[in-house]
Amino acid sequence: MQELNNRVDEISSLTNHYLVRAKSSGHPYFTDFLQAGTLMQQVLTPKEFAFWCAEKMLLKQQPFNEKTFIQYAVETTVARYFGERFPTNFRVEAKINPANDKDVDCVFEDAGFTFNVEVKCSDFKAKEKVDSQDAFKYETAGRLPDRGQEAMAIVSAALDEGLAKRGEATKPHLPAKNMDNSLKDFLESAHEKFGAPTDEQHLNVLVVGCGDAEDLQRWFNYLWEHEGLFTPTPFTDRSLYQNVDLVVLTNQYDKHSRFFEKDVSNSWSLGEGFNLIFGNPYRHSLKEAAIKHFMNVLPNFTTELGAYQVPGGAPDYVKNIRRIPWFVKDHLEKQHGRFLFQNPS
């Protein structure tokens, strides 16, 4: 698309901009972006498309904000997938709740069903701040009563004692950043946008952009481990996200973030990513037919992951909190040669 090529050329001095970097190096990331941009131009008005270019893809002369770009790139990737496959009555930035002026990222229709899709993506800044420190980090699977402070104190004391005996320097001990409150906020925000339920033919879907396989496991845990948001005893009021029928966890954040530092393909293609789909046990109604159809529409590994047996003799609860990284490395990559994160070296 010539217009997008021209817009990128106009900001060529912003050498840290993802699209400038991709175009100048001939990276497939740029040609994939052009395909996504073609879809956006088709479904947006000229004014909306200009806004998308300047404010979402950041094609303007100002310092490049990496985190903002990634979040909108994930949103665009999701819209591209459904818009290309279901163009009839496809809409972006659609207002579906008459009770407020908020909009969802896209709406598509197929086989008599209407799917409302909202996309959320953390910027991971708080987590990256902790991860960047030279320290021992501790994280829990699920919410422990004391956030794991007692266990952390015991383990840190033992580590410090062992290092001292060996004459080695100790390090600070830090709790890792738990992002379950971010997922809670995503669910509650989507709940407000979707509004009250209509019928069994309307399905409300929240897509969450996640990082690598380790990060996907953490977001899975926020849903299903102790006091997780989809467990019988969630840490917050379940009625505040009942309007959300499905949650999709996808590795799209990982496929966009610092793409030039790793060997990744199809960053702008949701169907070529790693997707997991989970029904909200607190949704207003079952919507079994709509859910079954959506799971056929979007490639996902939910069923395969559930059937996968983590090897080894560890207790089941340990295997369960490591299931996704094992599934990706062992089942997808080693056994089936499917590389949905980084390509083989």
XYZ file of C-alpha atoms in Angstrom:
345
model
C 0.000 0.000 0.000
C 1.628 3.190 -1.220
C 0.046 5.499 1.344
C 1.458 3.515 4.256
C 4.843 3.258 2.555
C 4.862 7.040 2.176
C 3.856 7.611 5.792
C 6.688 5.404 7.005
C 9.157 7.188 4.708
C 8.068 10.521 6.211
C 9.267 9.406 9.659
C 12.417 7.617 8.476
C 14.481 9.680 10.914
C 12.780 7.788 13.788
C 15.109 4.846 13.438
C 13.817 3.135 16.595
C 10.247 3.002 15.246
C 9.353 -0.632 14.618
C 8.004 0.016 11.127
C 10.924 2.203 10.056
C 13.320 -0.436 11.322
C 11.418 -3.235 9.584
C 11.146 -1.436 6.246
C 14.770 -0.332 6.137
C 15.980 -3.871 6.896
C 13.563 -5.603 4.534
C 12.054 -7.583 7.411
C 8.830 -9.503 6.653
C 7.319 -7.700 9.654
C 6.798 -4.688 7.379
C 5.104 -6.494 4.503
C 2.823 -8.238 7.008
C 1.986 -4.832 8.448
C 1.016 -3.555 5.009
C -1.457 -6.406 4.656
C -2.979 -5.547 8.023
C -3.091 -1.887 7.015
C -4.943 -2.760 3.820
C -7.731 -4.312 5.869
C -7.879 -1.319 8.200
C -8.184 1.090 5.275
C -11.074 -0.939 3.900
C -13.096 -0.913 7.136
C -12.315 2.609 8.378
C -13.429 5.967 7.046
C -10.611 8.181 5.674
C -10.674 10.204 8.900
C -10.590 7.060 11.060
C -7.782 5.585 8.966
C -5.704 8.748 9.352
C -6.254 8.533 13.126
C -5.241 4.862 13.136
C -2.045 5.697 11.245
C -1.042 8.644 13.433
C -2.305 7.710 16.889
C -2.144 3.921 16.881
C 0.635 3.035 14.468
C 2.419 6.257 15.553
C 3.236 7.279 11.985
C 3.998 10.875 12.877
C 6.978 12.978 13.855
C 7.215 12.456 17.597
C 9.315 10.217 19.861
C 8.357 6.592 19.322
C 6.457 4.999 22.233
C 7.227 1.307 21.988
C 4.632 0.130 24.513
C 1.791 2.088 22.934
C 2.680 0.766 19.494
C 2.759 -2.862 20.655
C -0.641 -2.618 22.324
C -2.256 -1.217 19.175
C -0.354 -3.661 16.973
C -1.902 -6.531 18.941
C -5.335 -4.919 18.569
C -4.795 -4.538 14.813
C -3.606 -8.136 14.486
C -6.823 -9.389 16.062
C -8.992 -7.122 13.901
C -7.157 -8.211 10.761
C -7.801 -11.888 11.412
C -11.556 -11.572 11.833
C -11.991 -8.776 9.280
C -10.326 -10.713 6.461
C -12.343 -13.852 7.133
C -15.718 -12.301 7.906
C -15.921 -9.025 5.974
C -19.718 -8.870 5.826
C -20.935 -6.483 8.541
C -17.451 -6.442 10.104
C -16.975 -3.348 12.267
C -14.172 -1.841 14.316
C -14.546 0.518 17.277
C -18.198 -0.544 17.531
C -20.543 0.775 20.210
C -22.735 -2.129 21.310
C -23.838 -1.056 24.793
C -26.493 1.695 24.809
C -25.803 2.317 28.487
C -22.481 4.031 27.757
C -20.408 5.571 24.986
C -17.649 2.957 25.081
C -16.779 0.797 22.093
C -15.359 -2.670 21.558
C -12.434 -3.268 19.234
C -14.307 -5.251 16.601
C -17.527 -7.119 15.829
C -17.994 -9.875 13.266
C -20.793 -12.203 12.248
C -20.839 -15.787 11.038
C -23.369 -18.617 10.815
C -26.040 -16.608 12.595
C -23.790 -15.639 15.504
C -22.459 -12.194 16.422
C -19.067 -11.993 18.115
C -18.050 -8.890 20.073
C -14.297 -8.770 20.578
C -12.346 -6.592 22.998
C -8.528 -6.653 23.024
C -6.397 -5.863 26.055
C -2.647 -5.870 26.480
C -0.495 -4.933 29.446
C 2.580 -2.761 28.946
C 4.526 -4.985 31.407
C 6.477 -1.975 32.706
C 6.148 -2.825 36.391
C 7.120 -6.435 35.767
C 10.094 -5.489 33.618
C 11.317 -3.108 36.326
C 11.521 -5.995 38.796
C 12.869 -8.473 36.242
C 15.723 -6.141 35.276
C 17.150 -6.074 38.802
C 20.014 -8.338 39.846
C 18.127 -10.121 42.588
C 16.465 -13.358 43.571
C 12.810 -13.154 42.500
C 9.941 -15.134 43.942
C 6.533 -15.696 42.412
C 3.520 -17.764 43.380
C 1.037 -19.715 41.292
C -2.205 -18.206 42.502
C -2.792 -15.980 45.500
C -1.430 -17.274 48.777
C -2.837 -15.739 51.988
C 0.381 -13.806 52.632
C 1.426 -13.513 48.964
C 4.132 -16.063 49.741
C 5.977 -13.862 52.233
C 6.534 -16.650 54.765
C 7.945 -19.056 52.189
C 10.046 -16.264 50.690
C 11.544 -15.460 54.105
C 12.499 -19.096 54.709
C 14.045 -19.628 51.290
C 15.861 -16.276 51.239
C 17.380 -16.917 54.670
C 18.644 -20.313 53.521
C 20.111 -18.844 50.338
C 21.849 -16.046 52.202
C 23.300 -18.518 54.691
C 24.571 -20.801 51.932
C 26.173 -17.941 50.018
C 27.815 -16.591 53.153
C 29.341 -19.971 53.950
C 30.805 -20.068 50.445
C 32.122 -16.538 50.762
C 29.906 -15.250 47.974
C 27.996 -11.985 47.894
C 24.274 -12.096 48.552
C 21.611 -10.470 46.429
C 18.366 -8.692 47.254
C 15.246 -10.838 47.504
C 12.217 -9.470 45.662
C 8.668 -10.660 45.029
C 8.029 -10.968 41.317
C 5.335 -8.725 39.867
C 1.961 -10.459 39.970
C -0.347 -9.108 37.260
C -3.636 -10.698 38.280
C -5.029 -7.250 39.096
C -4.346 -6.264 35.477
C -6.411 -9.217 34.274
C -9.165 -8.271 36.722
C -9.167 -4.742 35.291
C -9.295 -6.109 31.733
C -12.285 -8.296 32.569
C -14.156 -5.522 34.352
C -13.496 -3.013 31.561
C -14.706 -5.481 28.924
C -17.763 -6.260 31.072
C -18.780 -2.596 30.966
C -18.246 -2.327 27.224
C -20.211 -5.481 26.421
C -23.180 -4.582 28.563
C -26.049 -6.795 29.652
C -26.528 -10.083 27.773
C -28.873 -10.228 24.814
C -29.302 -13.823 23.613
C -27.490 -17.094 22.956
C -26.360 -15.930 19.516
C -24.217 -13.031 20.825
C -20.828 -13.938 22.267
C -18.551 -11.525 24.147
C -14.852 -12.298 23.805
C -11.907 -10.746 25.650
C -8.531 -11.269 23.939
C -5.456 -10.758 26.129
C -2.065 -10.225 24.496
C 0.591 -12.166 26.425
C 4.315 -12.759 26.202
C 6.238 -16.018 25.786
C 5.181 -19.466 27.001
C 6.321 -18.715 30.549
C 4.236 -15.554 30.580
C 1.200 -17.334 29.143
C 1.433 -19.780 32.038
C 1.264 -16.876 34.488
C -1.894 -15.472 32.867
C -3.380 -18.963 32.860
C -2.629 -19.158 36.574
C -4.381 -15.829 37.187
C -7.517 -17.518 35.890
C -7.264 -21.009 37.307
C -4.873 -21.242 40.264
C -5.705 -20.464 43.922
C -8.221 -17.588 44.108
C -7.937 -17.197 40.337
C -10.627 -15.252 38.528
C -12.312 -18.356 37.068
C -12.030 -20.520 40.200
C -14.842 -21.149 42.708
C -13.238 -18.593 45.055
C -11.971 -15.644 42.948
C -10.194 -12.850 44.785
C -12.679 -10.256 43.527
C -16.400 -9.885 42.822
C -17.267 -12.268 39.978
C -20.415 -10.322 39.101
C -18.210 -7.526 37.770
C -17.150 -9.605 34.771
C -20.167 -11.813 34.052
C -20.758 -10.139 30.682
C -17.511 -11.670 29.386
C -18.222 -15.090 27.892
C -14.755 -16.123 26.716
C -11.153 -15.178 27.386
C -8.511 -15.783 24.731
C -4.878 -15.820 25.837
C -2.573 -15.249 22.860
C 1.168 -14.789 22.436
C 0.724 -11.735 20.212
C 2.533 -9.395 22.612
C 5.575 -11.650 22.369
C 5.368 -11.780 18.571
C 5.472 -7.986 18.285
C 7.706 -6.962 21.186
C 11.330 -6.473 20.062
C 10.664 -8.657 17.021
C 14.037 -7.631 15.601
C 15.880 -9.279 18.503
C 14.447 -12.728 17.816
C 13.560 -14.909 14.861
C 9.766 -14.671 14.660
C 7.321 -15.033 11.781
C 3.748 -13.927 11.121
C 3.662 -11.300 13.843
C 0.535 -9.719 12.335
C -1.335 -13.035 11.958
C -3.478 -14.120 14.908
C -4.182 -17.482 13.319
C -0.443 -18.243 13.200
C -0.008 -17.572 16.910
C -0.468 -19.628 20.064
C -4.028 -19.189 21.292
C -5.920 -20.639 24.248
C -9.669 -20.154 24.755
C -11.442 -20.420 28.114
C -15.090 -20.042 28.983
C -15.971 -17.770 31.881
C -17.725 -20.063 34.395
C -19.648 -17.012 35.656
C -21.090 -15.935 32.297
C -24.828 -15.341 32.267
C -25.689 -18.316 30.065
C -23.950 -21.322 28.533
C -23.966 -20.218 24.862
C -22.593 -23.625 23.940
C -23.275 -23.381 20.204
C -21.703 -19.929 19.880
C -18.643 -20.987 21.882
C -18.195 -24.150 19.829
C -18.366 -22.112 16.638
C -15.844 -19.548 17.864
C -13.411 -22.305 18.826
C -13.644 -23.590 15.252
C -13.184 -20.091 13.833
C -9.976 -19.255 15.736
C -7.118 -21.802 15.680
C -6.282 -22.736 19.254
C -4.608 -25.399 21.362
C -7.018 -25.529 24.277
C -8.113 -29.134 23.820
C -4.607 -30.376 23.056
C -3.215 -28.599 26.106
C -5.860 -30.178 28.326
C -5.018 -33.653 27.054
C -1.245 -33.219 27.246
C 0.562 -35.193 29.952
C 3.607 -33.408 31.366
C 6.420 -35.986 31.608
C 8.257 -36.795 34.809
C 7.415 -37.792 38.344
C 6.578 -34.396 39.822
C 3.240 -34.029 41.642
C 0.300 -33.073 39.453
C -0.027 -29.614 40.995
C 3.573 -28.868 40.029
C 3.034 -30.184 36.510
C -0.097 -28.071 36.122
C 1.695 -24.806 36.876
C 4.352 -25.702 34.273
C 2.036 -27.244 31.687
C 2.138 -24.537 29.001
C 5.955 -24.199 28.666
C 6.257 -27.991 28.583
C 3.463 -28.279 26.010
C 5.087 -25.691 23.739
C 8.638 -27.064 23.918
C 7.878 -30.777 24.085
C 4.580 -31.307 22.261
C 4.474 -28.523 19.661
C 8.122 -27.886 18.875
C 9.915 -31.168 19.597
C 7.226 -33.674 18.630
C 5.396 -31.786 15.877
C 7.883 -29.200 14.607
C 5.472 -26.299 15.118
C 7.221 -23.085 16.116
C 4.693 -20.416 17.064
C 7.018 -18.343 19.226
C 10.545 -18.278 17.817
C 11.737 -20.144 14.762
C 14.314 -22.913 15.276
C 17.906 -21.732 15.242
